[in-house]
Short mmCIF file of N, CA and C in Angstrom, two decimals:
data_model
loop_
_atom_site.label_atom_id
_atom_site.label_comp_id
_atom_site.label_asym_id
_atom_site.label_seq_id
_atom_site.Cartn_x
_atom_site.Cartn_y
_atom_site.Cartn_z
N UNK A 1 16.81 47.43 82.64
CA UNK A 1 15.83 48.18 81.86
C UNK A 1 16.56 48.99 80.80
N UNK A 2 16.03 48.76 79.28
CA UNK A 2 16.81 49.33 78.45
C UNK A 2 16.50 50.74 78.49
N UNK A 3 16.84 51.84 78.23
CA UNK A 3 17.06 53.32 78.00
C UNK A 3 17.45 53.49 76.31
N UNK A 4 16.22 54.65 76.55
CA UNK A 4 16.62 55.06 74.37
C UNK A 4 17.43 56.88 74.55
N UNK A 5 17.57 57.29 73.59
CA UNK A 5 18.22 58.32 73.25
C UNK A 5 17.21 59.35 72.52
N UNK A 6 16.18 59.76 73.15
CA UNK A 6 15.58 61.06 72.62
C UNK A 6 15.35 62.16 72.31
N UNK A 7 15.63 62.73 70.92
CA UNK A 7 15.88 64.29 71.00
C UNK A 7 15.12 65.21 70.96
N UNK A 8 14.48 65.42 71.28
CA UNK A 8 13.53 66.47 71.46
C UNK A 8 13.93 67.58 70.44
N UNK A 9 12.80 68.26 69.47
CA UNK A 9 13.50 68.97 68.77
C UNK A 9 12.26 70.49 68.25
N UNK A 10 12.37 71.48 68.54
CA UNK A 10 11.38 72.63 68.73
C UNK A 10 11.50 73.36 67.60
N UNK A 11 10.45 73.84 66.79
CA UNK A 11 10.69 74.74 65.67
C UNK A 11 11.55 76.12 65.95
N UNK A 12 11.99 76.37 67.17
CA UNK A 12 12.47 77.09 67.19
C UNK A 12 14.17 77.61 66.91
N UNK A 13 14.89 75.99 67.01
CA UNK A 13 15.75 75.31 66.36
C UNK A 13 16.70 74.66 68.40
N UNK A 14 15.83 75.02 69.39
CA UNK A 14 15.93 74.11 70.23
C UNK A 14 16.09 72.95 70.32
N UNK A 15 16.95 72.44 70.81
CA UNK A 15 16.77 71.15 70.97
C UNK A 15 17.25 70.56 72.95
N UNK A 16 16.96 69.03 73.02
CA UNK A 16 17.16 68.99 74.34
C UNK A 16 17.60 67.12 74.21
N UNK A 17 18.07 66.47 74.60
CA UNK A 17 18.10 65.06 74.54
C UNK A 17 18.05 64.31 75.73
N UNK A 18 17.08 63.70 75.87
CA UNK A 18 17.06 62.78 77.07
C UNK A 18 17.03 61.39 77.02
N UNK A 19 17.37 61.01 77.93
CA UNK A 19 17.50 59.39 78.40
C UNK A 19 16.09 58.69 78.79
N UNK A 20 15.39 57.94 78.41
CA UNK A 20 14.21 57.86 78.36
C UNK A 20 13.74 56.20 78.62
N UNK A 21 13.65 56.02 79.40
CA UNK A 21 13.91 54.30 80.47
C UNK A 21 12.35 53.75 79.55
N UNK A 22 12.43 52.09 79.11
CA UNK A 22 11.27 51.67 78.82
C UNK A 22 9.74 51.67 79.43
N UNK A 23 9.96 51.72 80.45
CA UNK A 23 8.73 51.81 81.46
C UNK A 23 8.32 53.25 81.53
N UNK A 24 8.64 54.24 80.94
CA UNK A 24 8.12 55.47 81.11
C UNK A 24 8.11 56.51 79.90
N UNK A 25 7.24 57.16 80.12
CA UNK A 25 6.30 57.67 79.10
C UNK A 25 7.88 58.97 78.50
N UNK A 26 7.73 59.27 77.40
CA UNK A 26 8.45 60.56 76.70
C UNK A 26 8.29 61.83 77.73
N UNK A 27 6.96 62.04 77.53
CA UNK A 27 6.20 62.77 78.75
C UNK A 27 6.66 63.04 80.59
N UNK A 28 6.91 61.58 80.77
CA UNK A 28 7.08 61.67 82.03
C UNK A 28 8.91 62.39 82.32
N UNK A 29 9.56 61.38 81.20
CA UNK A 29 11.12 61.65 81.32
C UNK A 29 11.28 62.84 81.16
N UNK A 30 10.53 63.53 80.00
CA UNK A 30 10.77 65.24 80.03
C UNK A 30 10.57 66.14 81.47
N UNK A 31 9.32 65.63 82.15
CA UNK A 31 9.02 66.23 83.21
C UNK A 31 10.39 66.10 84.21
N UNK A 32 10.82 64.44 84.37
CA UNK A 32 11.78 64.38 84.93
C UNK A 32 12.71 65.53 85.28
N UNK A 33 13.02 65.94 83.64
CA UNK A 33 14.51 66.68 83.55
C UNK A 33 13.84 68.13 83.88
N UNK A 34 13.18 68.69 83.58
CA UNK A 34 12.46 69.66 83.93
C UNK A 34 12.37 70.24 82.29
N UNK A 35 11.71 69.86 81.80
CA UNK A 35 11.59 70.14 80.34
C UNK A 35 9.80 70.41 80.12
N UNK A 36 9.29 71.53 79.92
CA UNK A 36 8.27 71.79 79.59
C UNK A 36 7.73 71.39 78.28
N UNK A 37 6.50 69.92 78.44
CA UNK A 37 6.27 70.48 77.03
C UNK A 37 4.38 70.16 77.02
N UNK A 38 3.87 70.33 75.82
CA UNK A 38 2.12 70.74 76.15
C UNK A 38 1.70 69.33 76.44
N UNK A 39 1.17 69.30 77.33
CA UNK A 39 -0.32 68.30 77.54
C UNK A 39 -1.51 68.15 78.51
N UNK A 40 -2.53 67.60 77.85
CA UNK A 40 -3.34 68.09 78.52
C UNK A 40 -3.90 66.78 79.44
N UNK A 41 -4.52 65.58 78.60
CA UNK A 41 -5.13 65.01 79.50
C UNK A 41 -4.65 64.11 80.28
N UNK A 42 -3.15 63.10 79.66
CA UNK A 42 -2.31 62.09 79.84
C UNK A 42 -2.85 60.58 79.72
N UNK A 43 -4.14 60.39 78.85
CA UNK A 43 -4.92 59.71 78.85
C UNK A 43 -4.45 58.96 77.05
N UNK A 44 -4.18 59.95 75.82
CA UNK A 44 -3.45 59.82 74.69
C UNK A 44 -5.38 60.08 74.41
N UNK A 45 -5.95 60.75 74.83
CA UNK A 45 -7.53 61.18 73.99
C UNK A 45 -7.82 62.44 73.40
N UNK A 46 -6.66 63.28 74.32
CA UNK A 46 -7.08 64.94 73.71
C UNK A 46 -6.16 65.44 72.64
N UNK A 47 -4.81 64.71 72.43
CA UNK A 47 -3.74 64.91 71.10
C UNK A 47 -2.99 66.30 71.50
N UNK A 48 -3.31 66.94 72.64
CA UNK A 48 -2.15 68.39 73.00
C UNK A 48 -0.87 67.73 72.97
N UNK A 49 -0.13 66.46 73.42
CA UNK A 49 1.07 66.18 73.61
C UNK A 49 2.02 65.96 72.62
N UNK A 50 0.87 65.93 71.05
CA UNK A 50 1.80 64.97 70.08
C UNK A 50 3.13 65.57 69.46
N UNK A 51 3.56 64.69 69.42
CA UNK A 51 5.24 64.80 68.24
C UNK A 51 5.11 64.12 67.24
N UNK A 52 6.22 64.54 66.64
CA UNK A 52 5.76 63.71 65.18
C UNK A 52 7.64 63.10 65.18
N UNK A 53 7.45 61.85 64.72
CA UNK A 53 8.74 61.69 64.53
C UNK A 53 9.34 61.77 63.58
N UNK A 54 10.74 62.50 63.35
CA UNK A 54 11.55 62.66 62.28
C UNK A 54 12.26 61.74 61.81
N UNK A 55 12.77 60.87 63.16
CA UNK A 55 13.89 59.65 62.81
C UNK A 55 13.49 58.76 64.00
N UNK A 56 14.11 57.66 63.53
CA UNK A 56 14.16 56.32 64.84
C UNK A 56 15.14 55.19 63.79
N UNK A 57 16.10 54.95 65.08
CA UNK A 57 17.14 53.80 64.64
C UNK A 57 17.06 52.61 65.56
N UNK A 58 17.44 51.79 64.89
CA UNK A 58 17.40 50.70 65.79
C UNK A 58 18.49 50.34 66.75
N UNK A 59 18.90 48.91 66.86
CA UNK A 59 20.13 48.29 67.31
C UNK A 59 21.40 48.81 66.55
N UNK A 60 22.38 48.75 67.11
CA UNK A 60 23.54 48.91 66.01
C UNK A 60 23.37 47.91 64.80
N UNK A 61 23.25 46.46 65.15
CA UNK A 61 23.04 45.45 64.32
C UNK A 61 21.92 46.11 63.27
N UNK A 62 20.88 46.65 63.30
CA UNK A 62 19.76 46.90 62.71
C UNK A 62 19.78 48.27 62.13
N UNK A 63 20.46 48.88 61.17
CA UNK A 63 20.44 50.46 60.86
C UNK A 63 19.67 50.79 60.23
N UNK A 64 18.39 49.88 59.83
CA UNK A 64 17.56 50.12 59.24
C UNK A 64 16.37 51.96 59.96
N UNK A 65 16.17 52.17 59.08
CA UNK A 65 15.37 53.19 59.77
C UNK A 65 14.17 52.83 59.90
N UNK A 66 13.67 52.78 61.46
CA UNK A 66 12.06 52.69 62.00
C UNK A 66 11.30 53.56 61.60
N UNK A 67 9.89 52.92 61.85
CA UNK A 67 8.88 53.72 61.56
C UNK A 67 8.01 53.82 63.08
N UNK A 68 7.01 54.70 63.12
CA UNK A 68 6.49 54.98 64.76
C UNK A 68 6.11 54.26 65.24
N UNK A 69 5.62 52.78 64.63
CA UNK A 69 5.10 51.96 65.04
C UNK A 69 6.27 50.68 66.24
N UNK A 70 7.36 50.78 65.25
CA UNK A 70 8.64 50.22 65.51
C UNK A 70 9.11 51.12 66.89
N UNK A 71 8.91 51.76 66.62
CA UNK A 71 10.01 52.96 68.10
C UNK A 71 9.11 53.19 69.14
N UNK A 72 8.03 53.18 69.19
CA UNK A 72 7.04 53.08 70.32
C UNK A 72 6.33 52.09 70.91
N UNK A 73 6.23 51.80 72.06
CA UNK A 73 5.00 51.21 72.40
C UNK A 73 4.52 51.80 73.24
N UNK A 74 2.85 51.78 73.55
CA UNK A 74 1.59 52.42 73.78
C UNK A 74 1.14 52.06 74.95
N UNK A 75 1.35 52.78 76.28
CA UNK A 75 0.43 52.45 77.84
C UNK A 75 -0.37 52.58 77.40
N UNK A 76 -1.37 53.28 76.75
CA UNK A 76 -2.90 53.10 76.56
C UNK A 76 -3.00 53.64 74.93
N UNK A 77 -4.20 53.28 74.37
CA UNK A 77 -4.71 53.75 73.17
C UNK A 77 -4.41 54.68 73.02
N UNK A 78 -3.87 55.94 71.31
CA UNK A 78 -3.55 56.72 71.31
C UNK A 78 -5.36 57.10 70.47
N UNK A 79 -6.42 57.38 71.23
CA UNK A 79 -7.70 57.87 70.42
C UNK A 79 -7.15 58.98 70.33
N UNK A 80 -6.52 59.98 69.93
CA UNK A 80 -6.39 61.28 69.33
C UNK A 80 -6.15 61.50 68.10
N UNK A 81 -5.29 60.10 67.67
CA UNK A 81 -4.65 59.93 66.51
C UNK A 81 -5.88 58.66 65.45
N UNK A 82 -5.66 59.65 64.12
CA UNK A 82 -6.42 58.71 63.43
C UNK A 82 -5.55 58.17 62.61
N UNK A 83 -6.04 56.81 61.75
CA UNK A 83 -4.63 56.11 61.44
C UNK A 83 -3.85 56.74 60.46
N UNK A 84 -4.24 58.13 59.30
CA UNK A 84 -3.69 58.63 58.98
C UNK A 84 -2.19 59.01 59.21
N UNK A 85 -2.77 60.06 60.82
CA UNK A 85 -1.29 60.89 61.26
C UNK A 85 -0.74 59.53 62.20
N UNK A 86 -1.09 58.53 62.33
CA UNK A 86 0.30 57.72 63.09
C UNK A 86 1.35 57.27 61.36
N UNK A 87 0.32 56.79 60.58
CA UNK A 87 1.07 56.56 59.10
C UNK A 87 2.43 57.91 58.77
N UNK A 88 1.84 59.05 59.52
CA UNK A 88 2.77 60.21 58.97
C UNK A 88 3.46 60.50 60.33
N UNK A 89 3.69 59.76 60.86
CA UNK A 89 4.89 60.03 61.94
C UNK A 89 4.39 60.68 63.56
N UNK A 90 3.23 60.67 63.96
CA UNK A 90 2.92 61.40 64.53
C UNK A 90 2.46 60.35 66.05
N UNK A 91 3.24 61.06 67.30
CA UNK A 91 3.01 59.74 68.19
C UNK A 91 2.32 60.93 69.79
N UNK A 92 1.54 60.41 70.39
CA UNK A 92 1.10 61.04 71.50
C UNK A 92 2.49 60.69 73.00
N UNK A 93 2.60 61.44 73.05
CA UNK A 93 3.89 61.35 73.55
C UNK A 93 3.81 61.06 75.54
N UNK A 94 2.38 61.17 75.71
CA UNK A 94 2.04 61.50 76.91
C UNK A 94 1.69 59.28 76.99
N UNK A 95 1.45 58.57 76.21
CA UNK A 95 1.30 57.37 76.40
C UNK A 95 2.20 56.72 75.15
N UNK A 96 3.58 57.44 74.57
CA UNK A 96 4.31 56.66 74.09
C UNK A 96 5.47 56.44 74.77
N UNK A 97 5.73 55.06 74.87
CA UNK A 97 7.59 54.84 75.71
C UNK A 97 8.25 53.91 74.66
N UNK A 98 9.33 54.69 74.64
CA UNK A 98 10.45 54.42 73.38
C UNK A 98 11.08 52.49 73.39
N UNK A 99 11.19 52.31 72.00
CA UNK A 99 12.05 51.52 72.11
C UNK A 99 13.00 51.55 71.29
N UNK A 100 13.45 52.03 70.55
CA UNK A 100 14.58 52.74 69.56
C UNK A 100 14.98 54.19 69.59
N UNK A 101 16.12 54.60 69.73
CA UNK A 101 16.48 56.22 70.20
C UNK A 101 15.85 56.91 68.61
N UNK A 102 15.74 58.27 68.78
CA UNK A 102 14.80 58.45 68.31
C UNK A 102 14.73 60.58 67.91
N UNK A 103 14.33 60.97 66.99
CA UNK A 103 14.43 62.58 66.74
C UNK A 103 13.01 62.37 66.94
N UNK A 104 12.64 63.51 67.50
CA UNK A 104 10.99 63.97 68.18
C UNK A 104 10.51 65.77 67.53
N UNK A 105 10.09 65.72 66.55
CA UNK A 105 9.46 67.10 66.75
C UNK A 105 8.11 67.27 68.07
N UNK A 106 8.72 68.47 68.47
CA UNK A 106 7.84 68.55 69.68
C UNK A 106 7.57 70.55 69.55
N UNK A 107 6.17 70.36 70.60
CA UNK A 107 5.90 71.80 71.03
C UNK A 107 4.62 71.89 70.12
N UNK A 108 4.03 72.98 70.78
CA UNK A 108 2.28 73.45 70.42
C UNK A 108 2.32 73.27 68.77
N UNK A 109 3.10 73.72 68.04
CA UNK A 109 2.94 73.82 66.45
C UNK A 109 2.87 72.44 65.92
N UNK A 110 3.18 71.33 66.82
CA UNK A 110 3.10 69.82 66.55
C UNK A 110 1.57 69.58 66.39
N UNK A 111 0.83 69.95 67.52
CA UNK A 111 -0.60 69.88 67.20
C UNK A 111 -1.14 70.66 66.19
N UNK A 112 -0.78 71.62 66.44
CA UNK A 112 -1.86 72.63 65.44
C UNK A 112 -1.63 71.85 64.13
N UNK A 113 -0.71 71.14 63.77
CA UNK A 113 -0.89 70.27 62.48
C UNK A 113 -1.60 69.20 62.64
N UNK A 114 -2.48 68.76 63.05
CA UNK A 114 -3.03 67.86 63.65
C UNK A 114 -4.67 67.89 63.53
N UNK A 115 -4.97 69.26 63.51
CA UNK A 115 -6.00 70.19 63.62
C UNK A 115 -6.12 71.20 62.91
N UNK A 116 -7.43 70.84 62.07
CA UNK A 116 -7.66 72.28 61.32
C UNK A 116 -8.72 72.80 61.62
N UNK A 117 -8.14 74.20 61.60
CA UNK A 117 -8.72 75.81 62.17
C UNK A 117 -9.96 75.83 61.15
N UNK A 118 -11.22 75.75 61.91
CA UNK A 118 -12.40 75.86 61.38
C UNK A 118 -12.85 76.93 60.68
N UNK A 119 -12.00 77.88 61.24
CA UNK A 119 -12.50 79.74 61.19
C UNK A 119 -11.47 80.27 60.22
N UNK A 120 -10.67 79.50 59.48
CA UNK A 120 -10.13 79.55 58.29
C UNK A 120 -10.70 79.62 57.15
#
């Protein structure tokens, strides 16, 4: 089972990197390590989990730089995401499992871009 290289990366200028096995969710591997991060339903319907990706590389052979479509694949539908924010990097992290290692913006301020404040 191949394993990607994920960095987890927090506006706060945190960062964390994990090993992240094909069969399992971003989500789950974080929990693994004991890494807190938001979600709510684990279903990819309510969008609390998302990241947005900064980077994704391929094979050594391949240095081309991926796009989210390329570095993820999807246990279930991501309905949170409209095709807009997957076009702009943005992956539900609770039903994405990696296939290219990969920079992750993560944490609550990931959504709130995601969502606009009505009462604005």
């Amino acid at each position: 089972m191949d394993r990607h290289e994920i960095r987890l990366e927090w506006p706060t200028g945190r960062t964390r990197t994990l090993a992240v096995r094909e069969d399992e969710t971003v989500l789950e591997a974080a929990g693994r390590d004991g890494i807190g991060l938001p979600y709510g339903c684990r279903t990819g319907a309510c969008g609390t989990c998302a990241g947005r990706l900064l980077e994704a590389t391929g094979h050594e052979s391949d240095d081309r730089t991926l796009d989210v479509d390329d570095a993820f694949a999807y246990r279930r539908c991501q309905r949170a995401l409209k095709d807009r924010h997957r076009a702009d990097g943005y992956v539900l992290l609770c039903v994405a499992e990696p296939r290219a290692d990969c920079r992750l913006a993560v944490g609550p301020s990931v959504h709130t871009e995601l969502v606009e404040n009505p009462w604005k």
